[in-house]
Amino acid sequence: MMRKILITSFLFCFLYIFGQNENMDFLLYKNVLEKSDSLFAIGKISEIDSKMVMDLAKKSDKEYPLKYFENSFQLFKDSKYNESAFLYYLGKMRTTDFNNDGNGHFEPSTDDNVILEEGLFIYMALDADNFMKVLKMAKDFYRTNDYLYISKNKGYQKVNSPEIYSELITAIENNKSKVQQELSLQRDEMKKHILEYLQYIKSN
């Protein structure tokens, strides 16, 4: 069940991404693997610049939903993965509110969204406690701050945060060891595909 909650289409997305812009996208995946393994080994996987990312979130709150994902993607490319994840999860919740408010329908760019979703999972899956911490930070910010871009619209209301986040937080709180095992299995599978692709590039 948990593996379905986390990611169910990595291989499809992986092949799609590298069919589009394989060199740049592959380097991003390779980088997050190396950086996350290194930070985990020295006990710094959970470090986050809270002030910077909160300030960036407040600025993003004044703009179209795309801004959350643009900022998240830039942080991801800068190897600031916890900060990137915070904005990505917040952006998902703000997008739900935006679409529910009758403002049209927004969906983040397929290419960038796939890279963020899969790339951030590679990082977050190493430490369930850190995963839960970042999700809680995003949910807390969402709950205590209105989406200023649309909050003055008549009938504005917050839609409950995506159920997937609440389910994962609850699962970690109730059985962290089991969730960590499943996160690690999924990450190992993703890592295997990435390393296989690296070998493919080297041999061609």
mmCIF file with all atom_site columns, C-alpha atoms in Angstrom:
data_model
loop_
_atom_site.group_PDB
_atom_site.id
_atom_site.type_symbol
_atom_site.label_atom_id
_atom_site.label_alt_id
_atom_site.label_comp_id
_atom_site.label_asym_id
_atom_site.label_entity_id
_atom_site.label_seq_id
_atom_site.pdbx_PDB_ins_code
_atom_site.Cartn_x
_atom_site.Cartn_y
_atom_site.Cartn_z
_atom_site.occupancy
_atom_site.B_iso_or_equiv
_atom_site.pdbx_formal_charge
_atom_site.auth_seq_id
_atom_site.auth_comp_id
_atom_site.auth_asym_id
_atom_site.auth_atom_id
_atom_site.pdbx_PDB_model_num
ATOM 1   C CA . MET A 1 1   ? 0.000   0.000  0.000   1.00 0.00 ? 1   MET A CA 1
ATOM 2   C CA . MET A 1 2   ? 2.728   2.452  0.970   1.00 0.00 ? 2   MET A CA 1
ATOM 3   C CA . ARG A 1 3   ? 4.612   1.883  -2.240  1.00 0.00 ? 3   ARG A CA 1
ATOM 4   C CA . LYS A 1 4   ? 1.480   2.839  -4.159  1.00 0.00 ? 4   LYS A CA 1
ATOM 5   C CA . ILE A 1 5   ? 1.176   5.982  -2.042  1.00 0.00 ? 5   ILE A CA 1
ATOM 6   C CA . LEU A 1 6   ? 4.747   6.987  -2.773  1.00 0.00 ? 6   LEU A CA 1
ATOM 7   C CA . ILE A 1 7   ? 5.514   6.514  -6.467  1.00 0.00 ? 7   ILE A CA 1
ATOM 8   C CA . THR A 1 8   ? 3.898   4.114  -8.888  1.00 0.00 ? 8   THR A CA 1
ATOM 9   C CA . SER A 1 9   ? 5.256   5.193  -12.254 1.00 0.00 ? 9   SER A CA 1
ATOM 10  C CA . PHE A 1 10  ? 8.970   5.794  -11.860 1.00 0.00 ? 10  PHE A CA 1
ATOM 11  C CA . LEU A 1 11  ? 10.138  3.623  -14.720 1.00 0.00 ? 11  LEU A CA 1
ATOM 12  C CA . PHE A 1 12  ? 7.666   5.183  -17.159 1.00 0.00 ? 12  PHE A CA 1
ATOM 13  C CA . CYS A 1 13  ? 8.631   8.696  -16.052 1.00 0.00 ? 13  CYS A CA 1
ATOM 14  C CA . PHE A 1 14  ? 12.303  7.811  -16.110 1.00 0.00 ? 14  PHE A CA 1
ATOM 15  C CA . LEU A 1 15  ? 12.160  6.673  -19.713 1.00 0.00 ? 15  LEU A CA 1
ATOM 16  C CA . TYR A 1 16  ? 10.033  9.684  -20.649 1.00 0.00 ? 16  TYR A CA 1
ATOM 17  C CA . ILE A 1 17  ? 12.432  12.174 -19.090 1.00 0.00 ? 17  ILE A CA 1
ATOM 18  C CA . PHE A 1 18  ? 15.579  10.808 -20.613 1.00 0.00 ? 18  PHE A CA 1
ATOM 19  C CA . GLY A 1 19  ? 13.916  10.609 -23.969 1.00 0.00 ? 19  GLY A CA 1
ATOM 20  C CA . GLN A 1 20  ? 13.384  14.365 -23.824 1.00 0.00 ? 20  GLN A CA 1
ATOM 21  C CA . ASN A 1 21  ? 16.633  15.906 -22.589 1.00 0.00 ? 21  ASN A CA 1
ATOM 22  C CA . GLU A 1 22  ? 18.766  13.067 -21.366 1.00 0.00 ? 22  GLU A CA 1
ATOM 23  C CA . ASN A 1 23  ? 22.030  14.812 -20.563 1.00 0.00 ? 23  ASN A CA 1
ATOM 24  C CA . MET A 1 24  ? 20.775  17.613 -18.326 1.00 0.00 ? 24  MET A CA 1
ATOM 25  C CA . ASP A 1 25  ? 18.088  15.544 -16.652 1.00 0.00 ? 25  ASP A CA 1
ATOM 26  C CA . PHE A 1 26  ? 20.384  12.632 -16.031 1.00 0.00 ? 26  PHE A CA 1
ATOM 27  C CA . LEU A 1 27  ? 22.932  14.874 -14.364 1.00 0.00 ? 27  LEU A CA 1
ATOM 28  C CA . LEU A 1 28  ? 20.236  16.180 -12.024 1.00 0.00 ? 28  LEU A CA 1
ATOM 29  C CA . TYR A 1 29  ? 19.339  12.637 -10.981 1.00 0.00 ? 29  TYR A CA 1
ATOM 30  C CA . LYS A 1 30  ? 22.961  11.631 -10.627 1.00 0.00 ? 30  LYS A CA 1
ATOM 31  C CA . ASN A 1 31  ? 23.634  14.702 -8.513  1.00 0.00 ? 31  ASN A CA 1
ATOM 32  C CA . VAL A 1 32  ? 20.767  14.127 -6.098  1.00 0.00 ? 32  VAL A CA 1
ATOM 33  C CA . LEU A 1 33  ? 21.850  10.527 -5.600  1.00 0.00 ? 33  LEU A CA 1
ATOM 34  C CA . GLU A 1 34  ? 25.415  11.498 -4.804  1.00 0.00 ? 34  GLU A CA 1
ATOM 35  C CA . LYS A 1 35  ? 24.516  14.504 -2.656  1.00 0.00 ? 35  LYS A CA 1
ATOM 36  C CA . SER A 1 36  ? 21.867  12.685 -0.640  1.00 0.00 ? 36  SER A CA 1
ATOM 37  C CA . ASP A 1 37  ? 24.114  9.697  0.036   1.00 0.00 ? 37  ASP A CA 1
ATOM 38  C CA . SER A 1 38  ? 26.906  12.028 1.131   1.00 0.00 ? 38  SER A CA 1
ATOM 39  C CA . LEU A 1 39  ? 24.729  14.182 3.408   1.00 0.00 ? 39  LEU A CA 1
ATOM 40  C CA . PHE A 1 40  ? 23.089  11.136 4.944   1.00 0.00 ? 40  PHE A CA 1
ATOM 41  C CA . ALA A 1 41  ? 26.486  9.614  5.712   1.00 0.00 ? 41  ALA A CA 1
ATOM 42  C CA . ILE A 1 42  ? 27.591  12.695 7.666   1.00 0.00 ? 42  ILE A CA 1
ATOM 43  C CA . GLY A 1 43  ? 24.257  13.251 9.413   1.00 0.00 ? 43  GLY A CA 1
ATOM 44  C CA . LYS A 1 44  ? 23.251  16.397 7.525   1.00 0.00 ? 44  LYS A CA 1
ATOM 45  C CA . ILE A 1 45  ? 20.364  15.057 5.454   1.00 0.00 ? 45  ILE A CA 1
ATOM 46  C CA . SER A 1 46  ? 17.803  17.104 7.409   1.00 0.00 ? 46  SER A CA 1
ATOM 47  C CA . GLU A 1 47  ? 19.499  20.515 7.253   1.00 0.00 ? 47  GLU A CA 1
ATOM 48  C CA . ILE A 1 48  ? 17.257  23.238 5.834   1.00 0.00 ? 48  ILE A CA 1
ATOM 49  C CA . ASP A 1 49  ? 17.489  27.018 5.545   1.00 0.00 ? 49  ASP A CA 1
ATOM 50  C CA . SER A 1 50  ? 14.096  27.693 7.102   1.00 0.00 ? 50  SER A CA 1
ATOM 51  C CA . LYS A 1 51  ? 14.245  31.487 6.960   1.00 0.00 ? 51  LYS A CA 1
ATOM 52  C CA . MET A 1 52  ? 15.222  31.585 3.301   1.00 0.00 ? 52  MET A CA 1
ATOM 53  C CA . VAL A 1 53  ? 12.592  29.121 2.178   1.00 0.00 ? 53  VAL A CA 1
ATOM 54  C CA . MET A 1 54  ? 9.822   30.677 4.286   1.00 0.00 ? 54  MET A CA 1
ATOM 55  C CA . ASP A 1 55  ? 10.611  34.089 2.790   1.00 0.00 ? 55  ASP A CA 1
ATOM 56  C CA . LEU A 1 56  ? 10.542  32.568 -0.687  1.00 0.00 ? 56  LEU A CA 1
ATOM 57  C CA . ALA A 1 57  ? 7.230   30.868 0.073   1.00 0.00 ? 57  ALA A CA 1
ATOM 58  C CA . LYS A 1 58  ? 5.692   34.174 1.165   1.00 0.00 ? 58  LYS A CA 1
ATOM 59  C CA . LYS A 1 59  ? 6.850   35.808 -2.065  1.00 0.00 ? 59  LYS A CA 1
ATOM 60  C CA . SER A 1 60  ? 5.460   32.897 -4.071  1.00 0.00 ? 60  SER A CA 1
ATOM 61  C CA . ASP A 1 61  ? 2.124   33.277 -2.264  1.00 0.00 ? 61  ASP A CA 1
ATOM 62  C CA . LYS A 1 62  ? 1.620   36.565 -4.126  1.00 0.00 ? 62  LYS A CA 1
ATOM 63  C CA . GLU A 1 63  ? 1.996   34.997 -7.558  1.00 0.00 ? 63  GLU A CA 1
ATOM 64  C CA . TYR A 1 64  ? 0.513   32.480 -9.988  1.00 0.00 ? 64  TYR A CA 1
ATOM 65  C CA . PRO A 1 65  ? 1.009   28.821 -8.883  1.00 0.00 ? 65  PRO A CA 1
ATOM 66  C CA . LEU A 1 66  ? 3.787   28.337 -11.422 1.00 0.00 ? 66  LEU A CA 1
ATOM 67  C CA . LYS A 1 67  ? 6.105   30.375 -9.198  1.00 0.00 ? 67  LYS A CA 1
ATOM 68  C CA . TYR A 1 68  ? 6.248   27.686 -6.488  1.00 0.00 ? 68  TYR A CA 1
ATOM 69  C CA . PHE A 1 69  ? 7.480   25.143 -8.998  1.00 0.00 ? 69  PHE A CA 1
ATOM 70  C CA . GLU A 1 70  ? 9.909   27.493 -10.695 1.00 0.00 ? 70  GLU A CA 1
ATOM 71  C CA . ASN A 1 71  ? 11.455  28.332 -7.333  1.00 0.00 ? 71  ASN A CA 1
ATOM 72  C CA . SER A 1 72  ? 11.427  24.685 -6.273  1.00 0.00 ? 72  SER A CA 1
ATOM 73  C CA . PHE A 1 73  ? 13.142  23.626 -9.477  1.00 0.00 ? 73  PHE A CA 1
ATOM 74  C CA . GLN A 1 74  ? 15.841  26.270 -9.099  1.00 0.00 ? 74  GLN A CA 1
ATOM 75  C CA . LEU A 1 75  ? 16.521  25.139 -5.533  1.00 0.00 ? 75  LEU A CA 1
ATOM 76  C CA . PHE A 1 76  ? 16.631  21.555 -6.751  1.00 0.00 ? 76  PHE A CA 1
ATOM 77  C CA . LYS A 1 77  ? 19.255  22.447 -9.364  1.00 0.00 ? 77  LYS A CA 1
ATOM 78  C CA . ASP A 1 78  ? 21.178  24.269 -6.603  1.00 0.00 ? 78  ASP A CA 1
ATOM 79  C CA . SER A 1 79  ? 21.178  21.053 -4.516  1.00 0.00 ? 79  SER A CA 1
ATOM 80  C CA . LYS A 1 80  ? 18.962  22.606 -1.812  1.00 0.00 ? 80  LYS A CA 1
ATOM 81  C CA . TYR A 1 81  ? 16.708  19.589 -1.683  1.00 0.00 ? 81  TYR A CA 1
ATOM 82  C CA . ASN A 1 82  ? 14.804  20.085 1.572   1.00 0.00 ? 82  ASN A CA 1
ATOM 83  C CA . GLU A 1 83  ? 14.019  23.658 0.580   1.00 0.00 ? 83  GLU A CA 1
ATOM 84  C CA . SER A 1 84  ? 12.984  22.507 -2.876  1.00 0.00 ? 84  SER A CA 1
ATOM 85  C CA . ALA A 1 85  ? 10.727  19.818 -1.394  1.00 0.00 ? 85  ALA A CA 1
ATOM 86  C CA . PHE A 1 86  ? 9.059   22.287 0.946   1.00 0.00 ? 86  PHE A CA 1
ATOM 87  C CA . LEU A 1 87  ? 8.102   24.582 -1.935  1.00 0.00 ? 87  LEU A CA 1
ATOM 88  C CA . TYR A 1 88  ? 7.091   21.667 -4.143  1.00 0.00 ? 88  TYR A CA 1
ATOM 89  C CA . TYR A 1 89  ? 4.669   20.217 -1.580  1.00 0.00 ? 89  TYR A CA 1
ATOM 90  C CA . LEU A 1 90  ? 3.335   23.669 -0.728  1.00 0.00 ? 90  LEU A CA 1
ATOM 91  C CA . GLY A 1 91  ? 2.904   24.387 -4.436  1.00 0.00 ? 91  GLY A CA 1
ATOM 92  C CA . LYS A 1 92  ? 0.846   21.237 -4.840  1.00 0.00 ? 92  LYS A CA 1
ATOM 93  C CA . MET A 1 93  ? -1.514  22.373 -2.085  1.00 0.00 ? 93  MET A CA 1
ATOM 94  C CA . ARG A 1 94  ? -1.761  25.915 -3.448  1.00 0.00 ? 94  ARG A CA 1
ATOM 95  C CA . THR A 1 95  ? -2.502  24.528 -6.904  1.00 0.00 ? 95  THR A CA 1
ATOM 96  C CA . THR A 1 96  ? -5.431  22.569 -5.490  1.00 0.00 ? 96  THR A CA 1
ATOM 97  C CA . ASP A 1 97  ? -6.813  25.771 -3.964  1.00 0.00 ? 97  ASP A CA 1
ATOM 98  C CA . PHE A 1 98  ? -6.216  27.738 -7.164  1.00 0.00 ? 98  PHE A CA 1
ATOM 99  C CA . ASN A 1 99  ? -8.033  25.203 -9.313  1.00 0.00 ? 99  ASN A CA 1
ATOM 100 C CA . ASN A 1 100 ? -10.856 24.945 -6.795  1.00 0.00 ? 100 ASN A CA 1
ATOM 101 C CA . ASP A 1 101 ? -11.350 28.719 -6.751  1.00 0.00 ? 101 ASP A CA 1
ATOM 102 C CA . GLY A 1 102 ? -12.609 28.970 -10.326 1.00 0.00 ? 102 GLY A CA 1
ATOM 103 C CA . ASN A 1 103 ? -9.459  30.589 -11.685 1.00 0.00 ? 103 ASN A CA 1
ATOM 104 C CA . GLY A 1 104 ? -9.044  28.147 -14.510 1.00 0.00 ? 104 GLY A CA 1
ATOM 105 C CA . HIS A 1 105 ? -6.892  25.055 -14.310 1.00 0.00 ? 105 HIS A CA 1
ATOM 106 C CA . PHE A 1 106 ? -3.158  25.009 -13.653 1.00 0.00 ? 106 PHE A CA 1
ATOM 107 C CA . GLU A 1 107 ? -0.820  22.047 -13.973 1.00 0.00 ? 107 GLU A CA 1
ATOM 108 C CA . PRO A 1 108 ? 2.945   22.339 -13.627 1.00 0.00 ? 108 PRO A CA 1
ATOM 109 C CA . SER A 1 109 ? 5.130   21.532 -16.622 1.00 0.00 ? 109 SER A CA 1
ATOM 110 C CA . THR A 1 110 ? 5.222   17.783 -17.166 1.00 0.00 ? 110 THR A CA 1
ATOM 111 C CA . ASP A 1 111 ? 8.991   17.581 -17.589 1.00 0.00 ? 111 ASP A CA 1
ATOM 112 C CA . ASP A 1 112 ? 9.898   19.705 -14.568 1.00 0.00 ? 112 ASP A CA 1
ATOM 113 C CA . ASN A 1 113 ? 7.180   18.181 -12.404 1.00 0.00 ? 113 ASN A CA 1
ATOM 114 C CA . VAL A 1 114 ? 8.392   14.654 -13.093 1.00 0.00 ? 114 VAL A CA 1
ATOM 115 C CA . ILE A 1 115 ? 11.994  15.598 -12.337 1.00 0.00 ? 115 ILE A CA 1
ATOM 116 C CA . LEU A 1 116 ? 10.972  17.266 -9.089  1.00 0.00 ? 116 LEU A CA 1
ATOM 117 C CA . GLU A 1 117 ? 8.667   14.488 -7.951  1.00 0.00 ? 117 GLU A CA 1
ATOM 118 C CA . GLU A 1 118 ? 11.106  11.697 -8.662  1.00 0.00 ? 118 GLU A CA 1
ATOM 119 C CA . GLY A 1 119 ? 14.279  13.593 -7.803  1.00 0.00 ? 119 GLY A CA 1
ATOM 120 C CA . LEU A 1 120 ? 12.959  14.836 -4.486  1.00 0.00 ? 120 LEU A CA 1
ATOM 121 C CA . PHE A 1 121 ? 11.771  11.350 -3.603  1.00 0.00 ? 121 PHE A CA 1
ATOM 122 C CA . ILE A 1 122 ? 15.322  10.049 -4.084  1.00 0.00 ? 122 ILE A CA 1
ATOM 123 C CA . TYR A 1 123 ? 16.437  12.556 -1.467  1.00 0.00 ? 123 TYR A CA 1
ATOM 124 C CA . MET A 1 124 ? 13.540  12.310 0.970   1.00 0.00 ? 124 MET A CA 1
ATOM 125 C CA . ALA A 1 125 ? 13.426  8.509  0.976   1.00 0.00 ? 125 ALA A CA 1
ATOM 126 C CA . LEU A 1 126 ? 16.755  8.250  2.760   1.00 0.00 ? 126 LEU A CA 1
ATOM 127 C CA . ASP A 1 127 ? 15.336  9.462  6.067   1.00 0.00 ? 127 ASP A CA 1
ATOM 128 C CA . ALA A 1 128 ? 11.686  9.021  7.025   1.00 0.00 ? 128 ALA A CA 1
ATOM 129 C CA . ASP A 1 129 ? 12.012  11.503 9.890   1.00 0.00 ? 129 ASP A CA 1
ATOM 130 C CA . ASN A 1 130 ? 13.258  14.186 7.547   1.00 0.00 ? 130 ASN A CA 1
ATOM 131 C CA . PHE A 1 131 ? 10.553  13.343 5.009   1.00 0.00 ? 131 PHE A CA 1
ATOM 132 C CA . MET A 1 132 ? 7.920   13.773 7.704   1.00 0.00 ? 132 MET A CA 1
ATOM 133 C CA . LYS A 1 133 ? 9.508   16.998 8.969   1.00 0.00 ? 133 LYS A CA 1
ATOM 134 C CA . VAL A 1 134 ? 9.441   18.685 5.570   1.00 0.00 ? 134 VAL A CA 1
ATOM 135 C CA . LEU A 1 135 ? 5.878   17.552 4.873   1.00 0.00 ? 135 LEU A CA 1
ATOM 136 C CA . LYS A 1 136 ? 4.760   18.912 8.248   1.00 0.00 ? 136 LYS A CA 1
ATOM 137 C CA . MET A 1 137 ? 6.531   22.204 7.576   1.00 0.00 ? 137 MET A CA 1
ATOM 138 C CA . ALA A 1 138 ? 4.708   22.569 4.269   1.00 0.00 ? 138 ALA A CA 1
ATOM 139 C CA . LYS A 1 139 ? 1.357   21.659 5.809   1.00 0.00 ? 139 LYS A CA 1
ATOM 140 C CA . ASP A 1 140 ? 1.863   24.041 8.749   1.00 0.00 ? 140 ASP A CA 1
ATOM 141 C CA . PHE A 1 141 ? 2.776   26.908 6.437   1.00 0.00 ? 141 PHE A CA 1
ATOM 142 C CA . TYR A 1 142 ? -0.231  26.142 4.260   1.00 0.00 ? 142 TYR A CA 1
ATOM 143 C CA . ARG A 1 143 ? -2.545  26.085 7.258   1.00 0.00 ? 143 ARG A CA 1
ATOM 144 C CA . THR A 1 144 ? -1.311  29.339 8.812   1.00 0.00 ? 144 THR A CA 1
ATOM 145 C CA . ASN A 1 145 ? -0.832  31.423 5.654   1.00 0.00 ? 145 ASN A CA 1
ATOM 146 C CA . ASP A 1 146 ? -3.442  32.291 3.044   1.00 0.00 ? 146 ASP A CA 1
ATOM 147 C CA . TYR A 1 147 ? -2.684  32.125 -0.663  1.00 0.00 ? 147 TYR A CA 1
ATOM 148 C CA . LEU A 1 148 ? -2.559  35.878 -1.191  1.00 0.00 ? 148 LEU A CA 1
ATOM 149 C CA . TYR A 1 149 ? -2.777  35.624 -4.973  1.00 0.00 ? 149 TYR A CA 1
ATOM 150 C CA . ILE A 1 150 ? -6.414  34.522 -4.656  1.00 0.00 ? 150 ILE A CA 1
ATOM 151 C CA . SER A 1 151 ? -7.326  34.999 -0.986  1.00 0.00 ? 151 SER A CA 1
ATOM 152 C CA . LYS A 1 152 ? -9.329  38.185 -1.664  1.00 0.00 ? 152 LYS A CA 1
ATOM 153 C CA . ASN A 1 153 ? -11.534 36.451 -4.182  1.00 0.00 ? 153 ASN A CA 1
ATOM 154 C CA . LYS A 1 154 ? -15.112 35.908 -3.105  1.00 0.00 ? 154 LYS A CA 1
ATOM 155 C CA . GLY A 1 155 ? -15.599 32.413 -1.801  1.00 0.00 ? 155 GLY A CA 1
ATOM 156 C CA . TYR A 1 156 ? -11.895 31.714 -1.274  1.00 0.00 ? 156 TYR A CA 1
ATOM 157 C CA . GLN A 1 157 ? -11.300 28.742 0.942   1.00 0.00 ? 157 GLN A CA 1
ATOM 158 C CA . LYS A 1 158 ? -8.521  26.276 1.538   1.00 0.00 ? 158 LYS A CA 1
ATOM 159 C CA . VAL A 1 159 ? -9.026  22.769 0.324   1.00 0.00 ? 159 VAL A CA 1
ATOM 160 C CA . ASN A 1 160 ? -7.697  20.181 2.744   1.00 0.00 ? 160 ASN A CA 1
ATOM 161 C CA . SER A 1 161 ? -4.058  19.361 2.034   1.00 0.00 ? 161 SER A CA 1
ATOM 162 C CA . PRO A 1 162 ? -3.550  16.398 -0.271  1.00 0.00 ? 162 PRO A CA 1
ATOM 163 C CA . GLU A 1 163 ? -4.501  13.217 1.532   1.00 0.00 ? 163 GLU A CA 1
ATOM 164 C CA . ILE A 1 164 ? -1.309  11.544 0.401   1.00 0.00 ? 164 ILE A CA 1
ATOM 165 C CA . TYR A 1 165 ? 0.744   13.815 2.679   1.00 0.00 ? 165 TYR A CA 1
ATOM 166 C CA . SER A 1 166 ? -1.413  13.150 5.719   1.00 0.00 ? 166 SER A CA 1
ATOM 167 C CA . GLU A 1 167 ? -1.349  9.418  5.034   1.00 0.00 ? 167 GLU A CA 1
ATOM 168 C CA . LEU A 1 168 ? 2.417   9.344  4.784   1.00 0.00 ? 168 LEU A CA 1
ATOM 169 C CA . ILE A 1 169 ? 2.912   11.425 7.936   1.00 0.00 ? 169 ILE A CA 1
ATOM 170 C CA . THR A 1 170 ? 0.548   9.170  9.866   1.00 0.00 ? 170 THR A CA 1
ATOM 171 C CA . ALA A 1 171 ? 2.233   6.048  8.522   1.00 0.00 ? 171 ALA A CA 1
ATOM 172 C CA . ILE A 1 172 ? 5.676   7.290  9.600   1.00 0.00 ? 172 ILE A CA 1
ATOM 173 C CA . GLU A 1 173 ? 4.405   8.238  13.038  1.00 0.00 ? 173 GLU A CA 1
ATOM 174 C CA . ASN A 1 174 ? 2.737   4.857  13.526  1.00 0.00 ? 174 ASN A CA 1
ATOM 175 C CA . ASN A 1 175 ? 5.366   2.543  12.058  1.00 0.00 ? 175 ASN A CA 1
ATOM 176 C CA . LYS A 1 176 ? 8.512   4.365  11.063  1.00 0.00 ? 176 LYS A CA 1
ATOM 177 C CA . SER A 1 177 ? 10.664  1.264  10.615  1.00 0.00 ? 177 SER A CA 1
ATOM 178 C CA . LYS A 1 178 ? 8.241   -0.315 8.143   1.00 0.00 ? 178 LYS A CA 1
ATOM 179 C CA . VAL A 1 179 ? 7.837   2.902  6.167   1.00 0.00 ? 179 VAL A CA 1
ATOM 180 C CA . GLN A 1 180 ? 11.613  3.433  6.076   1.00 0.00 ? 180 GLN A CA 1
ATOM 181 C CA . GLN A 1 181 ? 12.071  -0.064 4.733   1.00 0.00 ? 181 GLN A CA 1
ATOM 182 C CA . GLU A 1 182 ? 9.565   0.568  1.956   1.00 0.00 ? 182 GLU A CA 1
ATOM 183 C CA . LEU A 1 183 ? 11.052  3.962  1.155   1.00 0.00 ? 183 LEU A CA 1
ATOM 184 C CA . SER A 1 184 ? 14.494  2.387  0.912   1.00 0.00 ? 184 SER A CA 1
ATOM 185 C CA . LEU A 1 185 ? 13.276  -0.416 -1.345  1.00 0.00 ? 185 LEU A CA 1
ATOM 186 C CA . GLN A 1 186 ? 11.661  2.066  -3.707  1.00 0.00 ? 186 GLN A CA 1
ATOM 187 C CA . ARG A 1 187 ? 14.730  4.298  -3.719  1.00 0.00 ? 187 ARG A CA 1
ATOM 188 C CA . ASP A 1 188 ? 16.998  1.325  -4.390  1.00 0.00 ? 188 ASP A CA 1
ATOM 189 C CA . GLU A 1 189 ? 14.876  0.395  -7.379  1.00 0.00 ? 189 GLU A CA 1
ATOM 190 C CA . MET A 1 190 ? 15.104  3.925  -8.750  1.00 0.00 ? 190 MET A CA 1
ATOM 191 C CA . LYS A 1 191 ? 18.834  4.050  -8.100  1.00 0.00 ? 191 LYS A CA 1
ATOM 192 C CA . LYS A 1 192 ? 19.266  0.782  -9.991  1.00 0.00 ? 192 LYS A CA 1
ATOM 193 C CA . HIS A 1 193 ? 17.594  2.226  -13.096 1.00 0.00 ? 193 HIS A CA 1
ATOM 194 C CA . ILE A 1 194 ? 19.683  5.383  -12.907 1.00 0.00 ? 194 ILE A CA 1
ATOM 195 C CA . LEU A 1 195 ? 22.950  3.466  -12.584 1.00 0.00 ? 195 LEU A CA 1
ATOM 196 C CA . GLU A 1 196 ? 21.920  1.196  -15.430 1.00 0.00 ? 196 GLU A CA 1
ATOM 197 C CA . TYR A 1 197 ? 21.346  4.246  -17.588 1.00 0.00 ? 197 TYR A CA 1
ATOM 198 C CA . LEU A 1 198 ? 24.749  5.627  -16.571 1.00 0.00 ? 198 LEU A CA 1
ATOM 199 C CA . GLN A 1 199 ? 26.357  2.409  -17.698 1.00 0.00 ? 199 GLN A CA 1
ATOM 200 C CA . TYR A 1 200 ? 24.406  2.588  -20.953 1.00 0.00 ? 200 TYR A CA 1
ATOM 201 C CA . ILE A 1 201 ? 25.713  6.108  -21.648 1.00 0.00 ? 201 ILE A CA 1
ATOM 202 C CA . LYS A 1 202 ? 29.291  5.060  -20.915 1.00 0.00 ? 202 LYS A CA 1
ATOM 203 C CA . SER A 1 203 ? 29.081  2.145  -23.301 1.00 0.00 ? 203 SER A CA 1
ATOM 204 C CA . ASN A 1 204 ? 27.639  4.147  -26.216 1.00 0.00 ? 204 ASN A CA 1
#
